[in-house]
Amino acid sequence: MAEDSLEERRQKGRDVIARIRRQVGALPAERVEALRIADPETLESLQSVRRMLSQSMKGVITDLYSTDTRFIYELIQNAEDNSYDRITSQGQRPFLKFSLYPDRLVMDTNEDGFSEKDVEAICDANGSTKTQHQGYIGEKGIGFKSVFRVAKKVHIQSEPYSFSFAYSRDSPDDNDGLGMITPIQEEYYQLPPNVQTRFTFTLIAQSDFSKRVDDLNDIPDSLLLFLIKLRKLRLEIHHPSGNVSEVVYSYRRDNNRNLDVIVREELSNGKLESQQERTGDSSKGLLKHFGTQY
């Protein structure tokens, strides 16, 4: 039996998004008006579903703005919890890349991609992350939805899905938080060949760019030593001036010395500025400062 074409797979993905939208009672304005005239009882049932979901979201909203959730760590934990069977079978290493621009943060991974269950979970009022694991660095509580502390829109593209969530605390159209669980179908964009899943976070305020830079710079150098799957982390900052600064962390195991090794590279506008090596033993929690410089 022949495999489905890309367009056939994408249509199935669109059907999943449409089904979830119906389940949460989200209808276009013209459909709402048509039901108001032709079938008010059905409309009331849908509105009742929205009211119940709204109650479920109240706790999420409270936690969202009352806890000091570090959303970057939630995203890293989600990436660590993903599956990378496809690329590891090809001899490639799992990676995570953050690209920060003045108006958005882009997160790329080469994970296996979203399944239908993953889409359903991230659209669940009670679901906090793509998976329900609590790992080394994930924050307890609101999980993935913590990104709405800094983003007003999240676009997720992972074949065959392309959808977004939109939520703003100050918006009169969504003060109940339902935008965080109501997926919106989006166009498909060409992703780099080695990227399977891309998250694009539209930032609430460009004036917070320096804070987002701090979020990335605060990621500890030793992080990869305590992750099992991720073996490469790339932090790319596109400054308003047009300059691009990058820090790349790569993990390898030195069996001869029985040590874990993290290589840290700093680049400016694509040019390698420095390369340092850090060794440690993650099983014992022992780390040494970056020393060897090339």
PDB file of C-alpha atoms in Angstrom:
ATOM      1  CA  MET A   1       0.000   0.000   0.000  1.00  0.00           C
ATOM      2  CA  ALA A   2       1.429   3.342  -1.073  1.00  0.00           C
ATOM      3  CA  GLU A   3       2.212   5.924   1.585  1.00  0.00           C
ATOM      4  CA  ASP A   4       0.116   9.068   1.753  1.00  0.00           C
ATOM      5  CA  SER A   5       1.496  12.071  -0.088  1.00  0.00           C
ATOM      6  CA  LEU A   6       2.648  15.129   1.856  1.00  0.00           C
ATOM      7  CA  GLU A   7      -0.561  16.969   1.006  1.00  0.00           C
ATOM      8  CA  GLU A   8      -2.681  14.000   2.113  1.00  0.00           C
ATOM      9  CA  ARG A   9      -0.834  13.886   5.435  1.00  0.00           C
ATOM     10  CA  ARG A  10      -1.250  17.624   5.874  1.00  0.00           C
ATOM     11  CA  GLN A  11      -4.967  17.364   5.180  1.00  0.00           C
ATOM     12  CA  LYS A  12      -5.240  14.768   7.932  1.00  0.00           C
ATOM     13  CA  GLY A  13      -3.360  17.186  10.180  1.00  0.00           C
ATOM     14  CA  ARG A  14      -5.789  19.978   9.322  1.00  0.00           C
ATOM     15  CA  ASP A  15      -8.674  17.622  10.080  1.00  0.00           C
ATOM     16  CA  VAL A  16      -7.236  16.981  13.557  1.00  0.00           C
ATOM     17  CA  ILE A  17      -7.014  20.720  14.260  1.00  0.00           C
ATOM     18  CA  ALA A  18     -10.577  21.250  12.996  1.00  0.00           C
ATOM     19  CA  ARG A  19     -11.842  18.437  15.238  1.00  0.00           C
ATOM     20  CA  ILE A  20     -10.145  19.867  18.318  1.00  0.00           C
ATOM     21  CA  ARG A  21     -11.588  23.301  17.563  1.00  0.00           C
ATOM     22  CA  ARG A  22     -15.065  21.787  17.429  1.00  0.00           C
ATOM     23  CA  GLN A  23     -14.468  19.965  20.702  1.00  0.00           C
ATOM     24  CA  VAL A  24     -13.630  23.211  22.476  1.00  0.00           C
ATOM     25  CA  GLY A  25     -16.639  24.942  20.924  1.00  0.00           C
ATOM     26  CA  ALA A  26     -14.673  27.318  18.708  1.00  0.00           C
ATOM     27  CA  LEU A  27     -16.645  28.421  15.652  1.00  0.00           C
ATOM     28  CA  PRO A  28     -16.225  31.222  13.105  1.00  0.00           C
ATOM     29  CA  ALA A  29     -18.398  34.281  13.762  1.00  0.00           C
ATOM     30  CA  GLU A  30     -20.598  33.541  10.740  1.00  0.00           C
ATOM     31  CA  ARG A  31     -21.280  30.007  11.999  1.00  0.00           C
ATOM     32  CA  VAL A  32     -22.185  31.354  15.427  1.00  0.00           C
ATOM     33  CA  GLU A  33     -24.636  33.800  13.894  1.00  0.00           C
ATOM     34  CA  ALA A  34     -26.146  31.087  11.694  1.00  0.00           C
ATOM     35  CA  LEU A  35     -26.666  28.831  14.710  1.00  0.00           C
ATOM     36  CA  ARG A  36     -28.158  31.711  16.674  1.00  0.00           C
ATOM     37  CA  ILE A  37     -30.877  31.913  14.039  1.00  0.00           C
ATOM     38  CA  ALA A  38     -31.306  28.285  12.979  1.00  0.00           C
ATOM     39  CA  ASP A  39     -30.344  26.218  16.037  1.00  0.00           C
ATOM     40  CA  PRO A  40     -30.067  28.248  19.246  1.00  0.00           C
ATOM     41  CA  GLU A  41     -30.063  25.115  21.429  1.00  0.00           C
ATOM     42  CA  THR A  42     -26.898  23.794  19.779  1.00  0.00           C
ATOM     43  CA  LEU A  43     -25.298  27.209  20.129  1.00  0.00           C
ATOM     44  CA  GLU A  44     -26.115  27.245  23.835  1.00  0.00           C
ATOM     45  CA  SER A  45     -24.508  23.804  24.213  1.00  0.00           C
ATOM     46  CA  LEU A  46     -21.329  25.045  22.557  1.00  0.00           C
ATOM     47  CA  GLN A  47     -21.270  28.155  24.700  1.00  0.00           C
ATOM     48  CA  SER A  48     -21.717  25.962  27.763  1.00  0.00           C
ATOM     49  CA  VAL A  49     -18.624  23.972  26.748  1.00  0.00           C
ATOM     50  CA  ARG A  50     -16.663  27.215  26.434  1.00  0.00           C
ATOM     51  CA  ARG A  51     -17.827  28.359  29.875  1.00  0.00           C
ATOM     52  CA  MET A  52     -16.724  25.083  31.477  1.00  0.00           C
ATOM     53  CA  LEU A  53     -13.345  25.258  29.773  1.00  0.00           C
ATOM     54  CA  SER A  54     -13.038  28.840  30.924  1.00  0.00           C
ATOM     55  CA  GLN A  55     -13.405  27.685  34.524  1.00  0.00           C
ATOM     56  CA  SER A  56     -10.618  25.146  33.963  1.00  0.00           C
ATOM     57  CA  MET A  57      -8.342  27.859  32.624  1.00  0.00           C
ATOM     58  CA  LYS A  58      -8.787  30.194  35.602  1.00  0.00           C
ATOM     59  CA  GLY A  59      -6.272  28.232  37.662  1.00  0.00           C
ATOM     60  CA  VAL A  60      -3.806  28.224  34.773  1.00  0.00           C
ATOM     61  CA  ILE A  61      -4.061  32.002  34.424  1.00  0.00           C
ATOM     62  CA  THR A  62      -3.583  32.468  38.170  1.00  0.00           C
ATOM     63  CA  ASP A  63      -0.454  30.298  38.137  1.00  0.00           C
ATOM     64  CA  LEU A  64       0.789  31.940  34.963  1.00  0.00           C
ATOM     65  CA  TYR A  65       1.134  35.342  36.603  1.00  0.00           C
ATOM     66  CA  SER A  66       1.759  34.376  40.218  1.00  0.00           C
ATOM     67  CA  THR A  67       4.671  31.941  39.895  1.00  0.00           C
ATOM     68  CA  ASP A  68       8.229  32.604  38.818  1.00  0.00           C
ATOM     69  CA  THR A  69       8.176  30.036  36.040  1.00  0.00           C
ATOM     70  CA  ARG A  70      11.300  30.047  33.890  1.00  0.00           C
ATOM     71  CA  PHE A  71       9.775  29.310  30.519  1.00  0.00           C
ATOM     72  CA  ILE A  72      13.125  28.611  28.829  1.00  0.00           C
ATOM     73  CA  TYR A  73      13.648  25.655  31.148  1.00  0.00           C
ATOM     74  CA  GLU A  74      10.172  24.343  30.351  1.00  0.00           C
ATOM     75  CA  LEU A  75      11.051  24.413  26.664  1.00  0.00           C
ATOM     76  CA  ILE A  76      14.374  22.665  27.244  1.00  0.00           C
ATOM     77  CA  GLN A  77      12.655  20.023  29.366  1.00  0.00           C
ATOM     78  CA  ASN A  78      10.064  19.437  26.655  1.00  0.00           C
ATOM     79  CA  ALA A  79      12.829  18.998  24.085  1.00  0.00           C
ATOM     80  CA  GLU A  80      14.665  16.592  26.384  1.00  0.00           C
ATOM     81  CA  ASP A  81      11.485  14.537  26.845  1.00  0.00           C
ATOM     82  CA  ASN A  82      10.925  14.173  23.099  1.00  0.00           C
ATOM     83  CA  SER A  83      11.822  11.109  21.038  1.00  0.00           C
ATOM     84  CA  TYR A  84      14.762  11.203  18.613  1.00  0.00           C
ATOM     85  CA  ASP A  85      14.643   7.669  17.226  1.00  0.00           C
ATOM     86  CA  ARG A  86      14.605   8.778  13.587  1.00  0.00           C
ATOM     87  CA  ILE A  87      17.785  10.831  13.649  1.00  0.00           C
ATOM     88  CA  THR A  88      19.728   8.670  16.120  1.00  0.00           C
ATOM     89  CA  SER A  89      19.115   5.681  13.829  1.00  0.00           C
ATOM     90  CA  GLN A  90      20.885   7.743  11.148  1.00  0.00           C
ATOM     91  CA  GLY A  91      23.856   8.428  13.403  1.00  0.00           C
ATOM     92  CA  GLN A  92      22.898  12.057  14.065  1.00  0.00           C
ATOM     93  CA  ARG A  93      22.788  13.836  17.420  1.00  0.00           C
ATOM     94  CA  PRO A  94      19.650  15.359  18.983  1.00  0.00           C
ATOM     95  CA  PHE A  95      19.901  19.143  19.083  1.00  0.00           C
ATOM     96  CA  LEU A  96      17.981  22.165  20.285  1.00  0.00           C
ATOM     97  CA  LYS A  97      18.398  25.634  18.822  1.00  0.00           C
ATOM     98  CA  PHE A  98      17.041  28.958  20.068  1.00  0.00           C
ATOM     99  CA  SER A  99      17.098  31.946  17.693  1.00  0.00           C
ATOM    100  CA  LEU A 100      16.136  35.230  19.318  1.00  0.00           C
ATOM    101  CA  TYR A 101      15.002  38.212  17.224  1.00  0.00           C
ATOM    102  CA  PRO A 102      13.687  41.569  18.493  1.00  0.00           C
ATOM    103  CA  ASP A 103      10.085  40.469  17.875  1.00  0.00           C
ATOM    104  CA  ARG A 104      10.186  36.682  18.237  1.00  0.00           C
ATOM    105  CA  LEU A 105      11.927  33.624  19.626  1.00  0.00           C
ATOM    106  CA  VAL A 106      12.294  30.575  17.366  1.00  0.00           C
ATOM    107  CA  MET A 107      12.980  27.099  18.751  1.00  0.00           C
ATOM    108  CA  ASP A 108      14.093  24.306  16.398  1.00  0.00           C
ATOM    109  CA  THR A 109      14.632  20.614  17.134  1.00  0.00           C
ATOM    110  CA  ASN A 110      15.260  17.454  15.139  1.00  0.00           C
ATOM    111  CA  GLU A 111      12.917  15.350  17.264  1.00  0.00           C
ATOM    112  CA  ASP A 112      10.630  12.735  15.689  1.00  0.00           C
ATOM    113  CA  GLY A 113       7.734  15.199  15.442  1.00  0.00           C
ATOM    114  CA  PHE A 114       4.247  15.670  16.838  1.00  0.00           C
ATOM    115  CA  SER A 115       1.766  12.816  16.883  1.00  0.00           C
ATOM    116  CA  GLU A 116      -1.995  13.289  17.026  1.00  0.00           C
ATOM    117  CA  LYS A 117      -1.879  12.546  20.759  1.00  0.00           C
ATOM    118  CA  ASP A 118       0.779  15.226  21.235  1.00  0.00           C
ATOM    119  CA  VAL A 119      -1.437  17.798  19.516  1.00  0.00           C
ATOM    120  CA  GLU A 120      -4.379  16.785  21.686  1.00  0.00           C
ATOM    121  CA  ALA A 121      -2.246  17.016  24.837  1.00  0.00           C
ATOM    122  CA  ILE A 122      -0.942  20.509  24.117  1.00  0.00           C
ATOM    123  CA  CYS A 123      -4.540  21.640  23.447  1.00  0.00           C
ATOM    124  CA  ASP A 124      -5.730  20.180  26.756  1.00  0.00           C
ATOM    125  CA  ALA A 125      -6.676  22.638  29.498  1.00  0.00           C
ATOM    126  CA  ASN A 126      -5.097  20.260  32.016  1.00  0.00           C
ATOM    127  CA  GLY A 127      -2.090  19.302  29.910  1.00  0.00           C
ATOM    128  CA  SER A 128       1.062  21.209  30.750  1.00  0.00           C
ATOM    129  CA  THR A 129       3.614  19.941  28.249  1.00  0.00           C
ATOM    130  CA  LYS A 130       3.987  17.808  25.164  1.00  0.00           C
ATOM    131  CA  THR A 131       4.644  14.934  27.535  1.00  0.00           C
ATOM    132  CA  GLN A 132       3.614  14.642  31.132  1.00  0.00           C
ATOM    133  CA  HIS A 133       7.056  13.882  32.559  1.00  0.00           C
ATOM    134  CA  GLN A 134       8.553  15.961  35.335  1.00  0.00           C
ATOM    135  CA  GLY A 135      12.270  15.902  34.679  1.00  0.00           C
ATOM    136  CA  TYR A 136      15.446  17.450  35.964  1.00  0.00           C
ATOM    137  CA  ILE A 137      14.788  21.059  35.086  1.00  0.00           C
ATOM    138  CA  GLY A 138      11.079  21.431  34.323  1.00  0.00           C
ATOM    139  CA  GLU A 139       9.021  23.745  36.483  1.00  0.00           C
ATOM    140  CA  LYS A 140       6.029  22.265  38.246  1.00  0.00           C
ATOM    141  CA  GLY A 141       2.584  23.615  37.465  1.00  0.00           C
ATOM    142  CA  ILE A 142       1.641  25.308  34.244  1.00  0.00           C
ATOM    143  CA  GLY A 143       4.347  23.805  32.055  1.00  0.00           C
ATOM    144  CA  PHE A 144       4.290  24.734  28.387  1.00  0.00           C
ATOM    145  CA  LYS A 145       1.692  27.464  28.902  1.00  0.00           C
ATOM    146  CA  SER A 146       4.323  29.412  30.814  1.00  0.00           C
ATOM    147  CA  VAL A 147       5.479  30.739  27.425  1.00  0.00           C
ATOM    148  CA  PHE A 148       2.484  33.071  27.474  1.00  0.00           C
ATOM    149  CA  ARG A 149       4.262  35.082  30.149  1.00  0.00           C
ATOM    150  CA  VAL A 150       6.415  36.459  27.335  1.00  0.00           C
ATOM    151  CA  ALA A 151       4.604  35.536  24.091  1.00  0.00           C
ATOM    152  CA  LYS A 152       1.226  36.536  22.688  1.00  0.00           C
ATOM    153  CA  LYS A 153       1.248  33.935  19.929  1.00  0.00           C
ATOM    154  CA  VAL A 154       2.840  30.513  19.549  1.00  0.00           C
ATOM    155  CA  HIS A 155       3.093  28.890  16.116  1.00  0.00           C
ATOM    156  CA  ILE A 156       3.960  25.185  16.039  1.00  0.00           C
ATOM    157  CA  GLN A 157       4.981  23.452  12.825  1.00  0.00           C
ATOM    158  CA  SER A 158       5.715  19.741  12.981  1.00  0.00           C
ATOM    159  CA  GLU A 159       4.671  17.706   9.964  1.00  0.00           C
ATOM    160  CA  PRO A 160       1.879  17.162   9.229  1.00  0.00           C
ATOM    161  CA  TYR A 161       0.686  19.893  11.616  1.00  0.00           C
ATOM    162  CA  SER A 162       0.919  23.674  11.475  1.00  0.00           C
ATOM    163  CA  PHE A 163      -1.140  25.533  14.049  1.00  0.00           C
ATOM    164  CA  SER A 164      -0.951  28.322  16.583  1.00  0.00           C
ATOM    165  CA  PHE A 165      -2.331  29.586  19.869  1.00  0.00           C
ATOM    166  CA  ALA A 166      -2.956  33.259  20.574  1.00  0.00           C
ATOM    167  CA  TYR A 167      -3.468  34.741  24.017  1.00  0.00           C
ATOM    168  CA  SER A 168      -2.925  38.139  25.576  1.00  0.00           C
ATOM    169  CA  ARG A 169      -3.791  38.903  29.167  1.00  0.00           C
ATOM    170  CA  ASP A 170      -4.807  42.455  28.293  1.00  0.00           C
ATOM    171  CA  SER A 171      -6.992  41.497  25.329  1.00  0.00           C
ATOM    172  CA  PRO A 172     -10.743  42.014  25.883  1.00  0.00           C
ATOM    173  CA  ASP A 173     -11.355  39.192  23.395  1.00  0.00           C
ATOM    174  CA  ASP A 174      -9.637  36.504  25.458  1.00  0.00           C
ATOM    175  CA  ASN A 175      -9.617  37.365  29.138  1.00  0.00           C
ATOM    176  CA  ASP A 176     -10.667  33.775  29.925  1.00  0.00           C
ATOM    177  CA  GLY A 177      -7.505  32.205  28.511  1.00  0.00           C
ATOM    178  CA  LEU A 178      -9.220  29.940  25.990  1.00  0.00           C
ATOM    179  CA  GLY A 179      -6.809  31.103  23.309  1.00  0.00           C
ATOM    180  CA  MET A 180      -4.142  28.997  25.039  1.00  0.00           C
ATOM    181  CA  ILE A 181      -6.025  25.784  24.204  1.00  0.00           C
ATOM    182  CA  THR A 182      -7.859  26.700  20.986  1.00  0.00           C
ATOM    183  CA  PRO A 183      -5.646  25.815  17.997  1.00  0.00           C
ATOM    184  CA  ILE A 184      -5.688  27.972  14.872  1.00  0.00           C
ATOM    185  CA  GLN A 185      -4.748  26.401  11.544  1.00  0.00           C
ATOM    186  CA  GLU A 186      -1.658  28.044  10.003  1.00  0.00           C
ATOM    187  CA  GLU A 187       0.108  27.970   6.658  1.00  0.00           C
ATOM    188  CA  TYR A 188       3.051  25.608   6.199  1.00  0.00           C
ATOM    189  CA  TYR A 189       6.518  27.098   5.807  1.00  0.00           C
ATOM    190  CA  GLN A 190       9.701  25.543   4.490  1.00  0.00           C
ATOM    191  CA  LEU A 191      11.831  24.357   7.407  1.00  0.00           C
ATOM    192  CA  PRO A 192      15.577  23.664   7.260  1.00  0.00           C
ATOM    193  CA  PRO A 193      16.295  20.047   6.217  1.00  0.00           C
ATOM    194  CA  ASN A 194      17.496  19.032   9.685  1.00  0.00           C
ATOM    195  CA  VAL A 195      14.551  20.596  11.561  1.00  0.00           C
ATOM    196  CA  GLN A 196      11.460  18.497  12.213  1.00  0.00           C
ATOM    197  CA  THR A 197       9.674  20.745  14.708  1.00  0.00           C
ATOM    198  CA  ARG A 198       9.693  24.533  14.975  1.00  0.00           C
ATOM    199  CA  PHE A 199       8.073  26.736  17.610  1.00  0.00           C
ATOM    200  CA  THR A 200       7.817  30.457  16.841  1.00  0.00           C
ATOM    201  CA  PHE A 201       6.956  32.649  19.817  1.00  0.00           C
ATOM    202  CA  THR A 202       5.782  36.163  18.942  1.00  0.00           C
ATOM    203  CA  LEU A 203       6.955  38.298  21.855  1.00  0.00           C
ATOM    204  CA  ILE A 204       4.513  40.492  23.746  1.00  0.00           C
ATOM    205  CA  ALA A 205       6.845  43.485  23.754  1.00  0.00           C
ATOM    206  CA  GLN A 206       9.972  44.173  21.701  1.00  0.00           C
ATOM    207  CA  SER A 207      11.125  46.354  24.581  1.00  0.00           C
ATOM    208  CA  ASP A 208      11.695  43.119  26.538  1.00  0.00           C
ATOM    209  CA  PHE A 209      14.390  41.978  24.093  1.00  0.00           C
ATOM    210  CA  SER A 210      17.177  42.486  26.633  1.00  0.00           C
ATOM    211  CA  LYS A 211      15.288  40.347  29.163  1.00  0.00           C
ATOM    212  CA  ARG A 212      14.999  37.542  26.639  1.00  0.00           C
ATOM    213  CA  VAL A 213      18.728  37.834  25.954  1.00  0.00           C
ATOM    214  CA  ASP A 214      19.280  37.384  29.688  1.00  0.00           C
ATOM    215  CA  ASP A 215      17.015  34.313  29.662  1.00  0.00           C
ATOM    216  CA  LEU A 216      19.301  32.662  27.121  1.00  0.00           C
ATOM    217  CA  ASN A 217      22.533  33.840  28.718  1.00  0.00           C
ATOM    218  CA  ASP A 218      21.395  32.475  32.081  1.00  0.00           C
ATOM    219  CA  ILE A 219      21.359  28.897  30.769  1.00  0.00           C
ATOM    220  CA  PRO A 220      24.214  27.231  32.690  1.00  0.00           C
ATOM    221  CA  ASP A 221      27.273  26.032  30.787  1.00  0.00           C
ATOM    222  CA  SER A 222      26.963  22.608  32.398  1.00  0.00           C
ATOM    223  CA  LEU A 223      23.368  21.954  31.301  1.00  0.00           C
ATOM    224  CA  LEU A 224      24.165  19.291  28.686  1.00  0.00           C
ATOM    225  CA  LEU A 225      25.941  17.198  31.316  1.00  0.00           C
ATOM    226  CA  PHE A 226      22.623  16.611  33.019  1.00  0.00           C
ATOM    227  CA  LEU A 227      20.542  15.855  29.948  1.00  0.00           C
ATOM    228  CA  ILE A 228      20.311  12.354  28.542  1.00  0.00           C
ATOM    229  CA  LYS A 229      19.108  12.907  24.982  1.00  0.00           C
ATOM    230  CA  LEU A 230      20.100  16.393  23.873  1.00  0.00           C
ATOM    231  CA  ARG A 231      23.712  16.545  22.739  1.00  0.00           C
ATOM    232  CA  LYS A 232      23.895  19.972  21.142  1.00  0.00           C
ATOM    233  CA  LEU A 233      22.476  23.330  22.197  1.00  0.00           C
ATOM    234  CA  ARG A 234      22.737  26.419  20.001  1.00  0.00           C
ATOM    235  CA  LEU A 235      21.838  29.920  21.223  1.00  0.00           C
ATOM    236  CA  GLU A 236      21.613  32.502  18.439  1.00  0.00           C
ATOM    237  CA  ILE A 237      20.850  36.176  19.116  1.00  0.00           C
ATOM    238  CA  HIS A 238      19.938  38.527  16.265  1.00  0.00           C
ATOM    239  CA  HIS A 239      20.538  41.991  17.705  1.00  0.00           C
ATOM    240  CA  PRO A 240      18.579  45.060  16.508  1.00  0.00           C
ATOM    241  CA  SER A 241      21.870  46.392  15.120  1.00  0.00           C
ATOM    242  CA  GLY A 242      21.996  43.499  12.665  1.00  0.00           C
ATOM    243  CA  ASN A 243      24.837  41.693  14.416  1.00  0.00           C
ATOM    244  CA  VAL A 244      24.417  38.017  15.245  1.00  0.00           C
ATOM    245  CA  SER A 245      26.058  36.426  18.279  1.00  0.00           C
ATOM    246  CA  GLU A 246      26.035  32.694  18.913  1.00  0.00           C
ATOM    247  CA  VAL A 247      27.012  30.271  21.626  1.00  0.00           C
ATOM    248  CA  VAL A 248      27.109  26.571  20.760  1.00  0.00           C
ATOM    249  CA  TYR A 249      27.448  23.780  23.321  1.00  0.00           C
ATOM    250  CA  SER A 250      28.311  20.255  22.175  1.00  0.00           C
ATOM    251  CA  TYR A 251      28.580  17.137  24.333  1.00  0.00           C
ATOM    252  CA  ARG A 252      30.852  14.153  23.845  1.00  0.00           C
ATOM    253  CA  ARG A 253      32.072  11.326  26.028  1.00  0.00           C
ATOM    254  CA  ASP A 254      35.838  10.874  26.389  1.00  0.00           C
ATOM    255  CA  ASN A 255      36.114   7.177  27.226  1.00  0.00           C
ATOM    256  CA  ASN A 256      39.906   7.294  27.417  1.00  0.00           C
ATOM    257  CA  ARG A 257      39.742   9.737  30.320  1.00  0.00           C
ATOM    258  CA  ASN A 258      36.353   8.516  31.548  1.00  0.00           C
ATOM    259  CA  LEU A 259      35.040  12.068  31.439  1.00  0.00           C
ATOM    260  CA  ASP A 260      32.140  14.003  29.987  1.00  0.00           C
ATOM    261  CA  VAL A 261      33.272  16.850  27.750  1.00  0.00           C
ATOM    262  CA  ILE A 262      31.370  20.001  26.827  1.00  0.00           C
ATOM    263  CA  VAL A 263      32.792  22.145  24.035  1.00  0.00           C
ATOM    264  CA  ARG A 264      31.690  25.786  24.097  1.00  0.00           C
ATOM    265  CA  GLU A 265      32.027  27.866  20.942  1.00  0.00           C
ATOM    266  CA  GLU A 266      31.375  31.584  20.626  1.00  0.00           C
ATOM    267  CA  LEU A 267      30.685  33.069  17.207  1.00  0.00           C
ATOM    268  CA  SER A 268      30.114  36.612  15.986  1.00  0.00           C
ATOM    269  CA  ASN A 269      28.399  37.099  12.628  1.00  0.00           C
ATOM    270  CA  GLY A 270      29.253  33.519  11.726  1.00  0.00           C
ATOM    271  CA  LYS A 271      32.945  33.826  12.617  1.00  0.00           C
ATOM    272  CA  LEU A 272      34.371  31.622  15.353  1.00  0.00           C
ATOM    273  CA  GLU A 273      35.724  33.847  18.133  1.00  0.00           C
ATOM    274  CA  SER A 274      36.640  31.269  20.760  1.00  0.00           C
ATOM    275  CA  GLN A 275      36.395  27.575  21.539  1.00  0.00           C
ATOM    276  CA  GLN A 276      36.735  26.168  25.029  1.00  0.00           C
ATOM    277  CA  GLU A 277      36.454  22.750  26.592  1.00  0.00           C
ATOM    278  CA  ARG A 278      34.948  21.795  29.900  1.00  0.00           C
ATOM    279  CA  THR A 279      35.213  18.376  31.507  1.00  0.00           C
ATOM    280  CA  GLY A 280      33.267  16.773  34.296  1.00  0.00           C
ATOM    281  CA  ASP A 281      31.615  13.656  35.598  1.00  0.00           C
ATOM    282  CA  SER A 282      27.846  14.030  35.453  1.00  0.00           C
ATOM    283  CA  SER A 283      27.335  10.864  37.502  1.00  0.00           C
ATOM    284  CA  LYS A 284      29.158  12.502  40.421  1.00  0.00           C
ATOM    285  CA  GLY A 285      28.054  16.057  39.787  1.00  0.00           C
ATOM    286  CA  LEU A 286      31.683  17.131  39.364  1.00  0.00           C
ATOM    287  CA  LEU A 287      32.409  19.930  36.898  1.00  0.00           C
ATOM    288  CA  LYS A 288      35.524  21.836  35.974  1.00  0.00           C
ATOM    289  CA  HIS A 289      35.609  25.350  34.591  1.00  0.00           C
ATOM    290  CA  PHE A 290      36.139  25.914  30.909  1.00  0.00           C
ATOM    291  CA  GLY A 291      39.853  25.940  30.463  1.00  0.00           C
ATOM    292  CA  THR A 292      41.368  24.835  27.179  1.00  0.00           C
ATOM    293  CA  GLN A 293      40.999  27.609  24.630  1.00  0.00           C
ATOM    294  CA  TYR A 294      41.700  27.268  20.925  1.00  0.00           C
TER     295      TYR A 294
END
